[in-house]
Coordinates of N, CA and C in Angstrom, one line a residue:
M11 N -36.0 39.0 -15.4 CA -35.0 39.0 -16.6 C -35.8 39.3 -17.9
P12 N -35.3 40.2 -18.7 CA -36.0 40.6 -19.9 C -36.1 39.4 -20.9
L13 N -37.2 39.4 -21.6 CA -37.3 38.3 -22.6 C -36.3 38.5 -23.7
K14 N -35.7 37.4 -24.2 CA -34.7 37.5 -25.3 C -35.4 37.7 -26.6
T15 N -34.7 38.3 -27.5 CA -35.2 38.5 -28.9 C -35.2 37.1 -29.6
A16 N -35.8 37.0 -30.7 CA -35.8 35.7 -31.5 C -34.4 35.4 -31.9
R17 N -33.6 36.4 -32.3 CA -32.2 36.2 -32.7 C -31.4 35.7 -31.6
Q18 N -31.6 36.3 -30.4 CA -30.8 35.8 -29.2 C -31.2 34.4 -28.8
I19 N -32.5 34.0 -28.9 CA -32.9 32.7 -28.6 C -32.3 31.7 -29.7
A20 N -32.3 32.1 -30.9 CA -31.7 31.3 -32.0 C -30.2 31.1 -31.7
E21 N -29.5 32.1 -31.4 CA -28.1 32.0 -31.1 C -27.8 31.1 -29.9
E22 N -28.6 31.3 -28.9 CA -28.4 30.4 -27.7 C -28.6 28.9 -28.0
A23 N -29.7 28.7 -28.8 CA -30.0 27.3 -29.3 C -28.8 26.8 -30.1
L24 N -28.3 27.6 -31.0 CA -27.1 27.2 -31.8 C -25.9 26.8 -30.9
R25 N -25.7 27.6 -29.9 CA -24.7 27.3 -28.9 C -24.9 26.0 -28.2
K26 N -26.2 25.7 -27.9 CA -26.5 24.5 -27.2 C -26.1 23.2 -28.0
I27 N -26.3 23.3 -29.4 CA -26.0 22.2 -30.2 C -24.5 22.2 -30.7
G28 N -23.8 23.2 -30.3 CA -22.3 23.2 -30.6 C -21.9 23.7 -31.9
V29 N -22.7 24.6 -32.6 CA -22.3 25.1 -33.9 C -22.0 26.6 -33.9
F30 N -22.1 27.2 -32.7 CA -21.9 28.7 -32.5 C -21.1 28.9 -31.2
S31 N -19.9 29.2 -31.3 CA -19.0 29.4 -30.2 C -19.2 30.8 -29.6
I32 N -19.0 31.0 -28.3 CA -19.0 32.3 -27.7 C -17.8 33.2 -28.3
N33 N -16.9 32.5 -28.9 CA -15.7 33.3 -29.5 C -16.0 33.7 -30.9
D34 N -17.1 33.2 -31.5 CA -17.5 33.6 -32.8 C -18.1 35.0 -32.8
R35 N -17.9 35.8 -33.8 CA -18.4 37.1 -33.9 C -20.0 37.0 -34.1
E36 N -20.4 36.1 -34.9 CA -21.9 35.9 -35.0 C -22.1 34.5 -35.7
A37 N -23.3 34.0 -35.6 CA -23.6 32.7 -36.1 C -23.6 32.8 -37.6
R38 N -23.4 31.6 -38.2 CA -23.5 31.5 -39.7 C -24.9 31.9 -40.2
P39 N -25.0 32.8 -41.2 CA -26.3 33.3 -41.6 C -27.3 32.2 -41.9
E40 N -26.8 31.1 -42.6 CA -27.7 30.0 -43.0 C -28.2 29.3 -41.8
H41 N -27.4 29.2 -40.7 CA -27.8 28.5 -39.5 C -28.8 29.4 -38.8
L42 N -28.6 30.7 -38.7 CA -29.5 31.6 -38.0 C -30.8 31.7 -38.7
Q43 N -30.8 31.7 -40.1 CA -32.1 31.8 -40.8 C -32.9 30.5 -40.6
L44 N -32.2 29.4 -40.6 CA -33.0 28.1 -40.4 C -33.5 28.0 -39.0
A45 N -32.7 28.5 -38.0 CA -33.1 28.5 -36.6 C -34.3 29.4 -36.4
L46 N -34.3 30.6 -37.0 CA -35.5 31.5 -36.9 C -36.7 30.9 -37.5
E47 N -36.6 30.2 -38.7 CA -37.7 29.5 -39.3 C -38.3 28.5 -38.4
W48 N -37.4 27.7 -37.8 CA -37.9 26.6 -36.9 C -38.6 27.2 -35.6
F49 N -38.0 28.3 -35.1 CA -38.5 29.0 -34.0 C -39.9 29.5 -34.3
G50 N -40.1 30.0 -35.5 CA -41.5 30.5 -35.9 C -42.5 29.3 -35.9
M51 N -42.0 28.1 -36.3 CA -42.9 27.0 -36.3 C -43.3 26.6 -34.9
I52 N -42.3 26.6 -34.0 CA -42.5 26.2 -32.6 C -43.5 27.2 -32.0
L53 N -43.4 28.5 -32.3 CA -44.3 29.5 -31.7 C -45.7 29.3 -32.3
D54 N -45.8 29.0 -33.5 CA -47.1 28.7 -34.1 C -47.8 27.6 -33.4
E55 N -47.0 26.5 -33.1 CA -47.6 25.4 -32.4 C -48.0 25.8 -31.0
A56 N -47.2 26.6 -30.3 CA -47.5 27.0 -29.0 C -48.8 27.8 -29.0
G57 N -49.0 28.6 -30.0 CA -50.2 29.4 -30.1 C -51.4 28.5 -30.2
V58 N -51.3 27.5 -31.0 CA -52.4 26.5 -31.1 C -52.7 25.9 -29.8
L59 N -51.7 25.7 -28.9 CA -51.9 25.1 -27.6 C -52.4 26.1 -26.6
G60 N -52.6 27.3 -27.0 CA -53.2 28.3 -26.1 C -52.2 29.2 -25.5
L61 N -51.0 29.3 -26.0 CA -50.0 30.2 -25.5 C -49.7 31.3 -26.5
P62 N -50.5 32.4 -26.6 CA -50.4 33.4 -27.6 C -49.2 34.3 -27.4
F63 N -48.0 33.8 -27.7 CA -46.8 34.6 -27.5 C -46.6 35.7 -28.5
L64 N -46.9 35.4 -29.8 CA -46.5 36.4 -30.8 C -47.7 36.7 -31.7
R65 N -47.6 37.9 -32.3 CA -48.6 38.2 -33.4 C -47.8 38.8 -34.5
E66 N -48.3 38.5 -35.7 CA -47.7 39.1 -36.9 C -48.4 40.4 -37.1
Q67 N -47.6 41.5 -37.3 CA -48.2 42.8 -37.4 C -47.6 43.5 -38.6
T68 N -48.4 44.4 -39.2 CA -47.9 45.3 -40.3 C -47.6 46.6 -39.7
L69 N -46.4 47.1 -39.8 CA -46.0 48.4 -39.2 C -45.6 49.4 -40.2
D70 N -46.0 50.6 -40.1 CA -45.6 51.7 -41.0 C -44.7 52.6 -40.3
I71 N -43.5 52.9 -40.9 CA -42.5 53.7 -40.3 C -42.4 55.0 -41.1
T72 N -42.6 56.1 -40.5 CA -42.5 57.4 -41.2 C -41.1 57.8 -41.4
L73 N -40.7 58.1 -42.6 CA -39.3 58.5 -42.8 C -39.1 60.0 -42.4
V74 N -37.9 60.2 -41.9 CA -37.5 61.6 -41.5 C -36.3 62.0 -42.3
E75 N -36.4 63.2 -42.8 CA -35.2 63.8 -43.6 C -33.9 63.6 -42.8
G76 N -32.9 63.0 -43.4 CA -31.6 62.9 -42.9 C -31.4 61.8 -41.8
Q77 N -32.5 61.1 -41.5 CA -32.4 60.0 -40.4 C -32.4 58.6 -41.1
T78 N -31.4 57.8 -40.6 CA -31.2 56.5 -41.1 C -31.4 55.4 -40.1
T79 N -31.8 55.8 -38.9 CA -32.1 54.8 -37.8 C -33.4 55.1 -37.2
Y80 N -34.2 54.0 -37.0 CA -35.5 54.1 -36.5 C -35.8 53.1 -35.4
P81 N -35.9 53.5 -34.1 CA -36.2 52.5 -33.0 C -37.5 51.9 -33.2
L82 N -37.6 50.5 -33.2 CA -38.8 49.9 -33.5 C -39.8 50.0 -32.3
A83 N -39.3 50.3 -31.1 CA -40.2 50.5 -30.0 C -41.1 51.7 -30.2
D84 N -40.6 52.7 -31.0 CA -41.4 53.9 -31.3 C -42.6 53.5 -32.2
V85 N -42.5 52.4 -32.9 CA -43.6 52.0 -33.8 C -44.5 51.0 -33.2
Y86 N -44.0 50.1 -32.4 CA -44.8 49.1 -31.7 C -44.2 48.9 -30.3
P87 N -44.7 49.6 -29.3 CA -44.1 49.6 -28.0 C -44.1 48.2 -27.3
D88 N -45.1 47.3 -27.7 CA -45.1 46.1 -27.0 C -43.9 45.2 -27.3
G89 N -43.2 45.5 -28.4 CA -42.0 44.7 -28.7 C -42.0 44.0 -30.0
V90 N -41.1 44.4 -30.9 CA -40.9 43.8 -32.2 C -39.8 42.7 -32.0
I91 N -40.0 41.5 -32.4 CA -39.0 40.5 -32.3 C -38.1 40.5 -33.6
F92 N -38.7 40.3 -34.8 CA -37.9 40.4 -36.0 C -38.8 40.7 -37.2
P93 N -38.4 41.5 -38.1 CA -39.1 41.7 -39.3 C -39.1 40.5 -40.3
L94 N -40.1 40.3 -41.0 CA -40.2 39.2 -42.0 C -40.0 39.7 -43.4
D95 N -40.6 40.9 -43.7 CA -40.6 41.5 -45.0 C -40.6 43.0 -44.8
A96 N -40.1 43.7 -45.9 CA -40.0 45.2 -45.8 C -40.3 45.7 -47.2
W97 N -41.1 46.9 -47.3 CA -41.4 47.5 -48.5 C -41.3 49.0 -48.4
L98 N -41.0 49.7 -49.5 CA -41.1 51.1 -49.6 C -42.4 51.5 -50.2
V99 N -43.2 52.3 -49.5 CA -44.6 52.6 -50.0 C -44.7 54.1 -50.3
H100 N -45.2 54.4 -51.4 CA -45.4 55.8 -51.8 C -46.8 56.2 -51.1
T101 N -46.7 57.2 -50.2 CA -47.9 57.5 -49.4 C -49.1 58.0 -50.2
S102 N -48.9 58.7 -51.3 CA -50.0 59.2 -52.0 C -50.4 58.4 -53.2
L103 N -49.4 57.8 -53.9 CA -49.7 57.0 -55.1 C -50.1 55.5 -54.7
G104 N -49.6 55.1 -53.6 CA -49.8 53.7 -53.1 C -49.0 52.7 -53.7
T105 N -48.0 53.1 -54.5 CA -47.1 52.1 -55.1 C -46.2 51.5 -54.1
V106 N -45.8 50.2 -54.3 CA -45.0 49.5 -53.3 C -43.8 48.8 -54.0
R107 N -42.7 49.0 -53.3 CA -41.4 48.3 -53.8 C -40.8 47.6 -52.7
G108 N -40.4 46.3 -53.0 CA -39.8 45.5 -52.0 C -38.4 46.0 -51.6
L109 N -38.0 45.9 -50.3 CA -36.7 46.3 -49.9 C -36.0 45.0 -49.4
D110 N -34.7 45.0 -49.5 CA -33.9 43.9 -49.1 C -33.6 43.9 -47.6
L111 N -34.1 42.9 -46.9 CA -33.8 42.7 -45.5 C -32.5 42.0 -45.4
V112 N -31.4 42.6 -44.9 CA -30.1 42.0 -44.9 C -29.6 41.6 -43.5
T113 N -28.7 40.7 -43.4 CA -28.1 40.3 -42.2 C -27.1 41.3 -41.7
R114 N -26.7 41.2 -40.4 CA -25.6 42.1 -39.9 C -24.4 42.0 -40.8
E115 N -24.0 40.7 -41.1 CA -22.8 40.5 -41.9 C -22.8 41.2 -43.2
D116 N -24.0 41.1 -43.9 CA -24.1 41.8 -45.2 C -24.1 43.3 -45.0
W117 N -24.8 43.7 -44.0 CA -24.9 45.2 -43.7 C -23.5 45.8 -43.5
D118 N -22.7 45.1 -42.6 CA -21.4 45.6 -42.3 C -20.5 45.6 -43.6
R119 N -20.7 44.5 -44.4 CA -19.8 44.4 -45.6 C -20.3 45.4 -46.7
E120 N -21.6 45.6 -46.9 CA -22.1 46.3 -48.1 C -22.4 47.8 -47.8
V121 N -22.8 48.1 -46.6 CA -23.3 49.4 -46.3 C -22.4 50.0 -45.2
T122 N -21.6 51.0 -45.5 CA -20.8 51.6 -44.5 C -21.1 53.1 -44.5
S123 N -20.7 53.8 -43.4 CA -21.0 55.2 -43.3 C -20.5 56.1 -44.5
T124 N -19.3 55.6 -45.0 CA -18.7 56.4 -46.1 C -19.4 56.1 -47.4
A125 N -20.1 55.0 -47.5 CA -20.8 54.6 -48.8 C -22.2 55.2 -48.9
R126 N -22.8 55.7 -47.8 CA -24.1 56.1 -47.8 C -24.3 57.4 -48.5
T127 N -25.3 57.5 -49.3 CA -25.7 58.7 -50.1 C -27.1 59.0 -49.9
E128 N -27.5 60.2 -50.3 CA -29.0 60.5 -50.3 C -29.7 59.7 -51.3
G129 N -31.0 59.4 -51.0 CA -31.8 58.7 -52.0 C -32.9 57.8 -51.3
D130 N -33.5 57.0 -52.2 CA -34.5 56.1 -51.7 C -33.9 54.9 -51.0
P131 N -34.5 54.4 -49.9 CA -33.9 53.2 -49.2 C -34.0 52.0 -50.2
C132 N -33.0 51.2 -50.2 CA -33.0 49.9 -50.9 C -32.8 48.7 -50.0
K133 N -31.9 48.9 -49.0 CA -31.7 47.8 -48.0 C -32.0 48.3 -46.6
V134 N -32.5 47.3 -45.8 CA -32.8 47.6 -44.4 C -32.2 46.5 -43.6
F135 N -31.8 46.9 -42.4 CA -31.2 45.9 -41.4 C -31.8 46.2 -40.0
A136 N -32.3 45.1 -39.4 CA -32.9 45.2 -38.1 C -31.9 44.8 -37.1
D137 N -31.4 45.7 -36.3 CA -30.3 45.4 -35.3 C -31.0 44.9 -34.1
Q138 N -30.7 43.7 -33.6 CA -31.3 43.0 -32.5 C -30.5 43.3 -31.2
V139 N -29.4 44.0 -31.3 CA -28.6 44.2 -30.1 C -29.1 45.5 -29.4
G140 N -29.3 45.4 -28.1 CA -29.8 46.6 -27.3 C -31.2 46.9 -27.8
L141 N -31.4 48.2 -28.0 CA -32.7 48.7 -28.6 C -32.8 48.2 -30.0
R142 N -33.9 47.5 -30.3 CA -34.2 47.0 -31.7 C -34.4 48.2 -32.6
T143 N -33.5 48.3 -33.6 CA -33.5 49.5 -34.4 C -33.4 49.1 -35.9
L144 N -34.2 49.8 -36.7 CA -34.2 49.5 -38.1 C -33.2 50.5 -38.7
H145 N -32.3 50.0 -39.5 CA -31.3 50.9 -40.2 C -31.7 50.9 -41.7
I146 N -31.6 52.0 -42.4 CA -31.8 52.1 -43.8 C -30.5 52.6 -44.5
D147 N -30.3 52.2 -45.8 CA -29.0 52.4 -46.4 C -28.8 53.7 -47.1
H148 N -29.9 54.4 -47.4 CA -29.7 55.7 -48.0 C -30.3 56.8 -47.1
I149 N -29.8 58.0 -47.2 CA -30.2 59.1 -46.3 C -31.4 59.7 -47.0
P150 N -32.6 59.7 -46.3 CA -33.8 60.3 -46.9 C -33.7 61.8 -47.1
T151 N -33.9 62.3 -48.3 CA -34.0 63.7 -48.6 C -35.4 64.2 -48.1
E152 N -35.5 65.5 -48.2 CA -36.8 66.1 -47.9 C -38.0 65.5 -48.7
T153 N -37.7 65.3 -50.0 CA -38.7 64.8 -50.9 C -39.0 63.3 -50.6
V154 N -38.0 62.5 -50.4 CA -38.2 61.1 -50.1 C -39.0 61.0 -48.8
A155 N -38.6 61.8 -47.8 CA -39.3 61.7 -46.5 C -40.8 62.1 -46.6
A156 N -41.0 63.0 -47.5 CA -42.4 63.5 -47.6 C -43.3 62.5 -48.4
D157 N -42.6 61.8 -49.3 CA -43.4 60.9 -50.2 C -43.5 59.4 -49.8
Y158 N -42.6 59.0 -49.0 CA -42.5 57.5 -48.8 C -42.5 57.2 -47.3
Q159 N -42.9 56.0 -47.0 CA -42.8 55.4 -45.7 C -42.3 53.9 -45.9
I160 N -41.8 53.3 -44.8 CA -41.4 51.9 -44.9 C -42.4 51.1 -44.2
R161 N -42.8 50.0 -44.8 CA -43.8 49.1 -44.2 C -43.1 47.8 -43.9
L162 N -43.3 47.3 -42.7 CA -42.7 46.1 -42.2 C -43.8 45.1 -41.9
R163 N -43.6 43.8 -42.3 CA -44.3 42.7 -41.8 C -43.4 42.0 -40.7
A164 N -43.9 42.0 -39.5 CA -43.0 41.6 -38.4 C -43.7 40.7 -37.4
Q165 N -42.8 39.9 -36.8 CA -43.3 39.1 -35.6 C -43.1 40.0 -34.4
C166 N -44.2 40.2 -33.6 CA -44.2 41.1 -32.5 C -44.8 40.4 -31.3
Y167 N -44.4 40.8 -30.1 CA -45.0 40.3 -28.9 C -46.5 40.8 -28.8
A168 N -47.3 39.9 -28.3 CA -48.7 40.3 -28.0 C -48.6 41.3 -26.8
A169 N -49.6 42.2 -26.8 CA -49.6 43.2 -25.7 C -49.6 42.6 -24.4
N170 N -48.8 43.2 -23.5 CA -48.6 42.6 -22.1 C -49.7 43.1 -21.2
S171 N -50.9 42.7 -21.5 CA -52.1 43.0 -20.6 C -52.8 41.8 -20.3
P172 N -53.6 41.8 -19.2 CA -54.3 40.5 -18.8 C -55.1 39.9 -19.9
E173 N -55.7 40.7 -20.8 CA -56.5 40.1 -21.8 C -56.3 40.9 -23.1
D174 N -56.4 40.2 -24.2 CA -56.4 40.9 -25.5 C -57.9 41.0 -25.9
E175 N -58.1 41.4 -27.1 CA -59.5 41.7 -27.6 C -60.3 40.4 -27.7
D176 N -59.6 39.2 -27.7 CA -60.3 37.9 -27.8 C -60.4 37.3 -26.4
G177 N -60.0 38.0 -25.4 CA -60.1 37.5 -24.0 C -59.1 36.5 -23.6
K178 N -58.0 36.4 -24.4 CA -56.9 35.5 -24.1 C -55.8 36.2 -23.3
Y179 N -55.3 35.4 -22.3 CA -54.2 36.0 -21.5 C -52.9 36.0 -22.2
N180 N -52.2 37.1 -22.2 CA -51.0 37.3 -23.0 C -49.7 37.5 -22.3
Q181 N -49.8 37.8 -21.0 CA -48.5 38.1 -20.3 C -47.6 36.9 -20.3
L182 N -46.3 37.1 -20.6 CA -45.3 36.0 -20.8 C -44.6 35.8 -19.5
P183 N -44.6 34.6 -18.9 CA -43.9 34.3 -17.7 C -42.4 34.3 -18.0
P184 N -41.6 34.6 -16.9 CA -40.1 34.7 -17.1 C -39.4 33.5 -17.5
M185 N -40.0 32.3 -17.3 CA -39.4 31.0 -17.7 C -39.5 30.8 -19.2
W186 N -40.1 31.7 -19.9 CA -40.2 31.6 -21.4 C -38.9 31.4 -22.1
N187 N -37.9 32.2 -21.6 CA -36.6 32.2 -22.3 C -36.0 30.8 -22.4
I188 N -36.0 30.1 -21.2 CA -35.4 28.8 -21.2 C -36.2 27.8 -22.0
W189 N -37.5 27.9 -21.9 CA -38.4 27.0 -22.7 C -38.1 27.2 -24.2
A190 N -38.0 28.4 -24.6 CA -37.8 28.7 -26.0 C -36.4 28.2 -26.5
I191 N -35.4 28.4 -25.7 CA -34.0 28.0 -26.1 C -33.9 26.4 -26.2
Y192 N -34.4 25.7 -25.2 CA -34.3 24.3 -25.2 C -35.3 23.7 -26.2
S193 N -36.4 24.3 -26.4 CA -37.3 23.7 -27.5 C -36.7 23.8 -28.9
L194 N -36.1 25.0 -29.1 CA -35.4 25.1 -30.4 C -34.2 24.2 -30.6
A195 N -33.4 24.1 -29.5 CA -32.2 23.3 -29.6 C -32.6 21.8 -29.9
R196 N -33.7 21.4 -29.3 CA -34.1 20.0 -29.5 C -34.3 19.7 -31.0
Y197 N -34.9 20.6 -31.7 CA -35.2 20.4 -33.1 C -34.0 20.6 -34.0
L198 N -33.2 21.6 -33.7 CA -32.0 21.9 -34.4 C -30.9 20.8 -34.3
G199 N -30.9 20.2 -33.1 CA -30.0 19.1 -32.8 C -30.4 17.7 -33.2
D200 N -31.6 17.6 -33.8 CA -32.2 16.3 -34.3 C -32.0 16.1 -35.7
G201 N -31.0 16.8 -36.3 CA -30.6 16.6 -37.7 C -30.9 17.8 -38.6
T202 N -31.7 18.8 -38.1 CA -32.0 20.0 -38.8 C -30.7 20.7 -39.2
I203 N -29.8 20.9 -38.2 CA -28.5 21.5 -38.4 C -27.4 20.6 -38.1
K204 N -27.6 19.8 -37.0 CA -26.5 18.9 -36.5 C -27.2 17.7 -35.8
R205 N -26.6 16.5 -36.0 CA -27.2 15.3 -35.4 C -26.5 15.0 -34.1
L206 N -27.2 15.3 -33.0 CA -26.7 15.1 -31.7 C -27.1 13.7 -31.2
P207 N -26.5 13.2 -30.2 CA -26.9 11.9 -29.6 C -28.3 12.0 -29.1
T208 N -29.1 10.9 -29.2 CA -30.5 10.9 -28.8 C -30.6 11.3 -27.3
Q209 N -29.6 10.9 -26.5 CA -29.7 11.2 -25.1 C -29.7 12.8 -24.9
T210 N -28.9 13.4 -25.7 CA -28.8 14.9 -25.6 C -30.1 15.6 -26.0
T211 N -30.7 15.2 -27.1 CA -31.9 15.8 -27.6 C -33.1 15.4 -26.6
S212 N -33.0 14.2 -26.1 CA -34.1 13.9 -25.1 C -34.0 14.7 -23.9
E213 N -32.8 15.1 -23.4 CA -32.6 16.0 -22.3 C -33.1 17.4 -22.6
F214 N -32.9 17.8 -23.8 CA -33.4 19.1 -24.3 C -35.0 19.1 -24.2
S215 N -35.5 18.0 -24.7 CA -37.0 17.9 -24.7 C -37.5 17.9 -23.2
R216 N -36.8 17.2 -22.3 CA -37.3 17.1 -20.9 C -37.3 18.5 -20.3
V217 N -36.2 19.2 -20.5 CA -36.1 20.6 -19.9 C -37.2 21.5 -20.5
A218 N -37.4 21.4 -21.8 CA -38.4 22.3 -22.5 C -39.8 21.9 -21.9
A219 N -40.1 20.6 -21.8 CA -41.4 20.2 -21.3 C -41.6 20.7 -19.9
S220 N -40.6 20.6 -19.1 CA -40.7 21.0 -17.7 C -41.1 22.5 -17.6
H221 N -40.4 23.3 -18.4 CA -40.6 24.8 -18.4 C -42.0 25.1 -19.0
F222 N -42.4 24.3 -20.0 CA -43.7 24.5 -20.6 C -44.8 24.3 -19.6
E223 N -44.7 23.3 -18.8 CA -45.6 23.1 -17.7 C -45.7 24.2 -16.7
R224 N -44.5 24.8 -16.4 CA -44.4 25.9 -15.5 C -45.0 27.1 -16.1
I225 N -44.8 27.3 -17.4 CA -45.5 28.5 -18.1 C -47.0 28.3 -18.0
E226 N -47.5 27.1 -18.3 CA -49.0 26.9 -18.3 C -49.5 27.2 -16.9
S227 N -48.8 26.7 -15.8 CA -49.2 26.9 -14.5 C -49.2 28.4 -14.1
A228 N -48.2 29.1 -14.5 CA -48.1 30.5 -14.2 C -49.2 31.3 -14.9
M229 N -49.5 31.0 -16.1 CA -50.5 31.6 -16.9 C -51.9 31.3 -16.3
Q230 N -52.1 30.1 -15.8 CA -53.4 29.7 -15.2 C -53.6 30.5 -13.9
R231 N -52.5 30.6 -13.1 CA -52.6 31.4 -11.8 C -53.0 32.9 -12.1
N232 N -52.3 33.4 -13.1 CA -52.6 34.8 -13.5 C -53.9 35.1 -14.1
R233 N -54.5 34.0 -14.7 CA -55.9 34.2 -15.2 C -56.8 34.4 -14.1
T234 N -56.5 33.8 -12.9 CA -57.3 33.9 -11.7 C -57.0 35.2 -11.0
N235 N -55.7 35.5 -10.8 CA -55.3 36.6 -10.0 C -55.5 38.0 -10.7
R236 N -55.2 38.0 -12.0 CA -55.3 39.2 -12.8 C -54.4 40.3 -12.2
A237 N -53.2 39.9 -11.7 CA -52.3 40.9 -11.1 C -51.8 41.9 -12.1
P238 N -51.9 43.2 -11.9 CA -51.4 44.2 -12.9 C -49.9 44.2 -12.9
T239 N -49.4 44.6 -14.1 CA -48.0 44.7 -14.3 C -47.6 46.1 -14.5
A240 N -46.5 46.6 -14.0 CA -46.0 47.9 -14.2 C -45.5 48.2 -15.5
R241 N -44.9 47.2 -16.2 CA -44.3 47.4 -17.5 C -44.1 46.1 -18.1
P242 N -44.0 46.0 -19.4 CA -43.7 44.7 -20.1 C -42.4 44.1 -19.7
H243 N -42.3 42.8 -19.6 CA -41.1 42.1 -19.3 C -39.9 42.5 -20.2
W244 N -40.3 42.7 -21.4 CA -39.2 42.9 -22.4 C -38.7 44.3 -22.5
M245 N -39.2 45.3 -21.8 CA -38.8 46.7 -21.9 C -37.6 46.9 -21.0

């Protein structure tokens, strides 16, 4: 099973605590933002414990005249989970201008195909559905494409190889999805977004802990076996 994106994990955790129905078009932006922040903290803790799931990367995207969509896999094949910041960088002068990273709701409301005009990008949206794609709100002209590039600070998957440059094992076991969802739901349901009964959050913790142990066991086995993989789990 492919690894879920951070947004998908956040949405599943929000469903677990009962604030995001399958009938809803999308989660409330403030809930989603808070869930992603807590997910980042959970992953930071997991990294300290020796499970190097994510890396923060700086990615440069070359603009193309007339093109407003850019698949993130073309920039970082190992997998981009979600951007944290975005800037417009002048490639020769080195000047940097911040870009607005907007939610799907704001993108659908503020940026439509009929409203798009040629010019410098001002807003960007990272679509987490299907292929992760960065959308920009203005159509690059020949001059804009020649002079500028977009720079992203993003959370990315570590390379899916037996070892990284520090000798740490990075391949993510398939039980990662359930561990991530239940770990996040445990914190979100403990008063962060909604106060669930202690019995419920305790059960979330139990399931997460069980899958965490299985992840550690799988990673330990693979440290010994070094079995090659044909392709990343998330592709």
